[in-house]
């Protein structure tokens, strides 16, 4: 019973993380117009590093081991470099609704990497549900792109693959290093390398950016880059990487909802139909079995 409670709490934390992440593309779309790709994509990590450094000083955190540091490099490459930079670039030309559906492929990428990095083996039922959800969002992306993918689409697909690896590695590492410590150390690893490129792209004109642009950038730095990852990695560590990753299928439609509220993007009937299909795949996959390599299959 205690194990079931832990898994349910893990799913709840995963949901909190997904809700927070769902405001990432809308916030990026607003901020990148005024601050540019480099400042938005990398600058958020520099700002987040200030917050993390303060937490580290207060808590007197110990340095990670060499083995943990190697895993942190993978997390940093995906979560603090690749994904923010690629999505910032894509949001300069794509609407949030277009980008959101492509990010729905994250659960499939995360689960795939989980098999290799965390030793989890999803069942056939899990993969069927993942394929259903993935095909649905691919059809949706092609529909919005009038039957073709743009260069920005390729950037988002690359972001999905990179972040999927980062999620799987971070979820595994969180079990031994701690949930918030994973993204915190990844931020501290990446931030020093970002200071110069961010500084070179700062201009005095940015000081005149409207309040919504500043709020969006601060949200990206504090919540999207740090606090949301704390909830997400905690959820994966407690509820299982493959299972919690299914919640991500809700993310693109939450993004579209937030885009409607904050960016006045419209929701079509086709979007609603795809949303129903994807939610169904989440329900199906949530009850699938996930086993560890070399162990008996257990109910997740």
XYZ file of C-alpha atoms in Angstrom:
300
model
C 0.000 0.000 0.000
C 2.864 2.302 0.825
C 4.343 1.612 -2.598
C 1.015 2.415 -4.284
C 0.769 5.697 -2.374
C 4.297 6.593 -3.442
C 3.481 5.874 -7.091
C 0.286 7.953 -6.949
C 2.170 10.863 -5.402
C 4.773 10.458 -8.121
C 2.049 10.759 -10.762
C 0.727 13.885 -9.023
C 4.160 15.492 -9.020
C 4.547 14.547 -12.671
C 1.247 16.287 -13.426
C 2.391 19.436 -11.612
C 5.567 19.396 -13.662
C 3.637 18.978 -16.913
C 1.317 21.877 -16.078
C 4.339 24.085 -15.389
C 6.063 22.938 -18.592
C 2.881 23.655 -20.540
C 3.492 27.366 -20.141
C 7.015 27.048 -21.562
C 6.225 27.427 -25.281
C 3.714 30.280 -24.778
C 6.246 32.074 -22.555
C 9.037 31.413 -25.046
C 6.913 32.722 -27.916
C 6.369 35.995 -26.045
C 9.912 36.441 -24.742
C 11.838 35.498 -27.900
C 10.200 38.324 -29.859
C 11.928 40.885 -27.648
C 15.054 39.141 -26.360
C 16.047 36.800 -29.190
C 16.908 33.099 -29.346
C 20.230 33.146 -27.475
C 19.115 35.281 -24.541
C 15.873 33.351 -24.091
C 17.357 29.921 -24.796
C 20.529 30.239 -22.715
C 19.878 33.271 -20.555
C 17.217 31.463 -18.584
C 19.883 29.057 -17.320
C 22.187 31.904 -16.277
C 19.388 33.469 -14.216
C 18.349 30.109 -12.780
C 21.959 29.483 -11.738
C 21.807 32.485 -9.398
C 18.819 30.950 -7.613
C 20.431 27.511 -7.500
C 23.722 28.892 -6.167
C 21.862 30.504 -3.276
C 20.126 27.218 -2.448
C 23.429 25.330 -2.602
C 25.106 27.789 -0.245
C 22.296 27.606 2.309
C 22.088 23.807 2.177
C 25.869 23.289 1.862
C 25.362 20.706 -0.875
C 28.130 18.195 -1.518
C 29.661 17.822 -4.950
C 28.329 14.910 -7.056
C 30.548 11.888 -7.650
C 32.407 11.371 -10.927
C 29.840 8.774 -12.005
C 26.996 11.167 -11.222
C 28.793 14.002 -12.993
C 28.849 12.000 -16.235
C 25.075 11.543 -16.039
C 24.649 15.236 -15.217
C 26.425 16.119 -18.452
C 23.715 14.258 -20.366
C 20.993 16.043 -18.405
C 22.674 19.420 -18.945
C 23.063 18.804 -22.678
C 19.345 18.131 -23.061
C 17.579 20.147 -20.388
C 19.671 23.322 -20.172
C 21.264 23.567 -23.641
C 19.574 21.624 -26.429
C 15.886 21.896 -25.575
C 15.770 25.595 -24.557
C 17.877 26.703 -27.533
C 16.051 24.593 -30.132
C 12.566 25.522 -28.916
C 13.484 29.218 -28.722
C 14.648 29.060 -32.330
C 11.498 27.216 -33.443
C 9.154 29.629 -31.660
C 10.442 32.502 -33.743
C 8.512 31.129 -36.739
C 5.978 28.581 -35.475
C 2.733 29.166 -33.569
C 2.538 27.569 -30.127
C -0.212 25.170 -31.229
C 2.054 23.822 -33.966
C 5.028 23.317 -31.696
C 2.955 21.922 -28.862
C 1.721 18.863 -30.708
C 5.233 17.859 -31.733
C 6.384 17.941 -28.118
C 3.761 15.268 -27.442
C 6.284 12.785 -28.829
C 8.322 13.236 -25.634
C 6.750 10.302 -23.751
C 7.723 7.902 -26.526
C 11.283 9.250 -26.635
C 11.564 9.181 -22.840
C 10.263 5.614 -22.575
C 12.591 4.455 -25.331
C 15.656 5.885 -23.625
C 14.397 4.550 -20.289
C 14.849 0.999 -21.546
C 18.536 1.606 -22.146
C 19.403 4.073 -19.393
C 17.162 2.966 -16.495
C 16.580 -0.695 -17.356
C 12.791 -0.339 -17.707
C 10.998 -2.555 -20.233
C 7.500 -1.272 -21.127
C 4.955 -3.899 -22.155
C 3.300 -4.260 -25.559
C 0.223 -2.467 -24.215
C 2.405 0.479 -23.216
C 3.957 0.705 -26.685
C 0.579 0.423 -28.427
C -0.739 3.337 -26.389
C 2.431 5.332 -27.120
C 2.155 4.657 -30.857
C -1.500 5.704 -30.902
C -0.694 8.981 -29.186
C 2.369 9.602 -31.329
C 0.566 8.950 -34.625
C -2.206 11.289 -33.536
C 0.152 14.185 -32.906
C 2.104 13.523 -36.115
C -1.130 13.734 -38.127
C -1.971 16.930 -36.283
C 1.464 18.443 -36.986
C 1.221 17.619 -40.701
C -2.285 19.072 -40.818
C -1.111 22.366 -39.332
C 1.899 22.409 -41.642
C -0.281 21.837 -44.727
C 1.233 18.404 -45.311
C 4.889 19.258 -44.771
C 7.373 19.908 -41.986
C 9.285 23.184 -41.778
C 12.919 23.625 -40.709
C 11.583 24.693 -37.308
C 9.781 21.340 -37.124
C 13.119 19.567 -37.413
C 14.447 21.703 -34.567
C 11.527 20.655 -32.380
C 11.907 16.982 -33.275
C 15.594 17.197 -32.375
C 14.583 18.870 -29.111
C 12.221 15.963 -28.382
C 14.962 13.367 -28.844
C 17.515 15.293 -26.788
C 15.103 16.025 -23.950
C 13.803 12.437 -23.966
C 17.321 11.232 -23.210
C 17.737 13.927 -20.576
C 14.441 12.996 -18.895
C 15.325 9.305 -18.750
C 18.824 9.972 -17.434
C 17.584 12.537 -14.926
C 14.821 10.270 -13.666
C 17.319 7.504 -13.032
C 19.875 9.800 -11.380
C 17.229 11.420 -9.160
C 16.896 8.167 -7.224
C 20.455 8.469 -5.885
C 21.283 12.175 -6.118
C 17.895 13.683 -5.292
C 15.220 15.123 -7.569
C 15.915 18.841 -7.447
C 19.666 18.277 -7.187
C 19.687 16.732 -10.688
C 18.461 19.803 -12.551
C 20.232 22.130 -10.096
C 23.648 20.627 -10.812
C 22.875 20.491 -14.534
C 22.145 24.221 -14.426
C 25.389 24.941 -12.576
C 27.335 22.898 -15.126
C 25.875 24.733 -18.123
C 25.574 28.314 -16.843
C 29.292 29.253 -16.902
C 29.501 28.384 -20.606
C 26.414 30.480 -21.423
C 27.462 33.768 -19.798
C 29.598 35.010 -22.698
C 27.172 34.233 -25.579
C 24.276 35.682 -23.590
C 26.272 38.790 -22.699
C 27.239 39.361 -26.340
C 23.565 39.298 -27.346
C 22.292 41.729 -24.723
C 21.219 45.154 -25.985
C 19.935 48.332 -24.344
C 16.732 48.006 -26.396
C 15.783 44.975 -24.337
C 15.249 47.276 -21.355
C 12.221 48.679 -23.162
C 10.554 45.275 -23.546
C 6.965 45.176 -22.227
C 6.140 43.694 -18.825
C 4.684 40.507 -20.355
C 8.027 39.795 -22.022
C 9.904 40.172 -18.718
C 7.365 38.065 -16.829
C 7.643 35.371 -19.514
C 11.444 35.357 -19.323
C 11.447 35.205 -15.511
C 8.941 32.339 -15.653
C 11.204 30.446 -18.061
C 14.228 30.974 -15.804
C 12.671 30.222 -12.419
C 9.844 27.789 -13.159
C 10.443 26.138 -16.550
C 14.192 25.790 -16.050
C 14.229 24.795 -12.377
C 11.075 24.359 -10.281
C 9.138 22.396 -12.923
C 12.062 19.978 -13.276
C 12.111 19.462 -9.509
C 8.503 18.257 -9.620
C 9.079 16.273 -12.823
C 12.191 14.383 -11.743
C 10.662 13.719 -8.320
C 7.602 12.268 -10.014
C 9.643 9.993 -12.279
C 11.799 8.801 -9.383
C 8.713 7.903 -7.323
C 6.264 6.711 -9.991
C 8.580 5.195 -12.604
C 10.008 6.858 -15.706
C 7.901 5.071 -18.323
C 4.617 5.396 -16.449
C 4.948 9.049 -15.439
C 6.085 9.927 -18.966
C 2.562 9.068 -20.191
C 1.262 12.224 -18.499
C 3.221 14.221 -21.061
C 0.551 13.432 -23.662
C -1.593 16.048 -21.935
C 1.107 18.703 -22.258
C 0.556 19.863 -25.854
C -3.135 20.416 -25.287
C -2.514 22.319 -22.084
C -0.044 24.406 -24.103
C -2.703 25.050 -26.733
C -5.159 26.032 -23.993
C -2.655 28.476 -22.497
C -1.854 29.784 -25.989
C -5.556 30.492 -26.455
C -5.715 32.376 -23.183
C -2.476 34.353 -23.473
C -1.816 34.533 -27.237
C -5.371 34.455 -28.658
C -4.704 31.303 -30.706
C -7.904 29.452 -31.608
C -8.782 25.815 -30.864
C -10.428 23.950 -33.765
C -12.690 20.912 -33.690
C -9.837 18.882 -35.191
C -7.670 19.840 -32.213
C -10.394 18.630 -29.849
C -10.646 15.268 -31.652
C -6.872 14.750 -31.472
C -6.946 15.705 -27.795
C -9.530 12.990 -27.087
C -7.405 10.381 -28.883
C -4.275 11.375 -26.988
C -6.013 11.430 -23.596
C -7.352 7.943 -24.359
C -3.815 6.744 -25.019
C -2.738 8.174 -21.659
C -5.457 6.240 -19.840
C -4.521 3.053 -21.704
C -0.788 3.425 -21.085
C -1.181 4.366 -17.417
C -2.414 0.867 -16.624
C 0.288 -0.903 -18.630
C 2.915 -3.089 -16.997
C 6.548 -2.050 -16.830
C 9.306 -4.454 -15.820
C 12.992 -4.214 -15.024
C 15.485 -6.029 -17.203
C 16.361 -9.315 -15.547
C 13.418 -9.192 -13.139
C 9.812 -10.349 -13.070
C 7.172 -8.097 -14.598
C 5.470 -5.945 -12.004
C 2.331 -3.869 -12.132
C 2.968 -0.119 -12.411
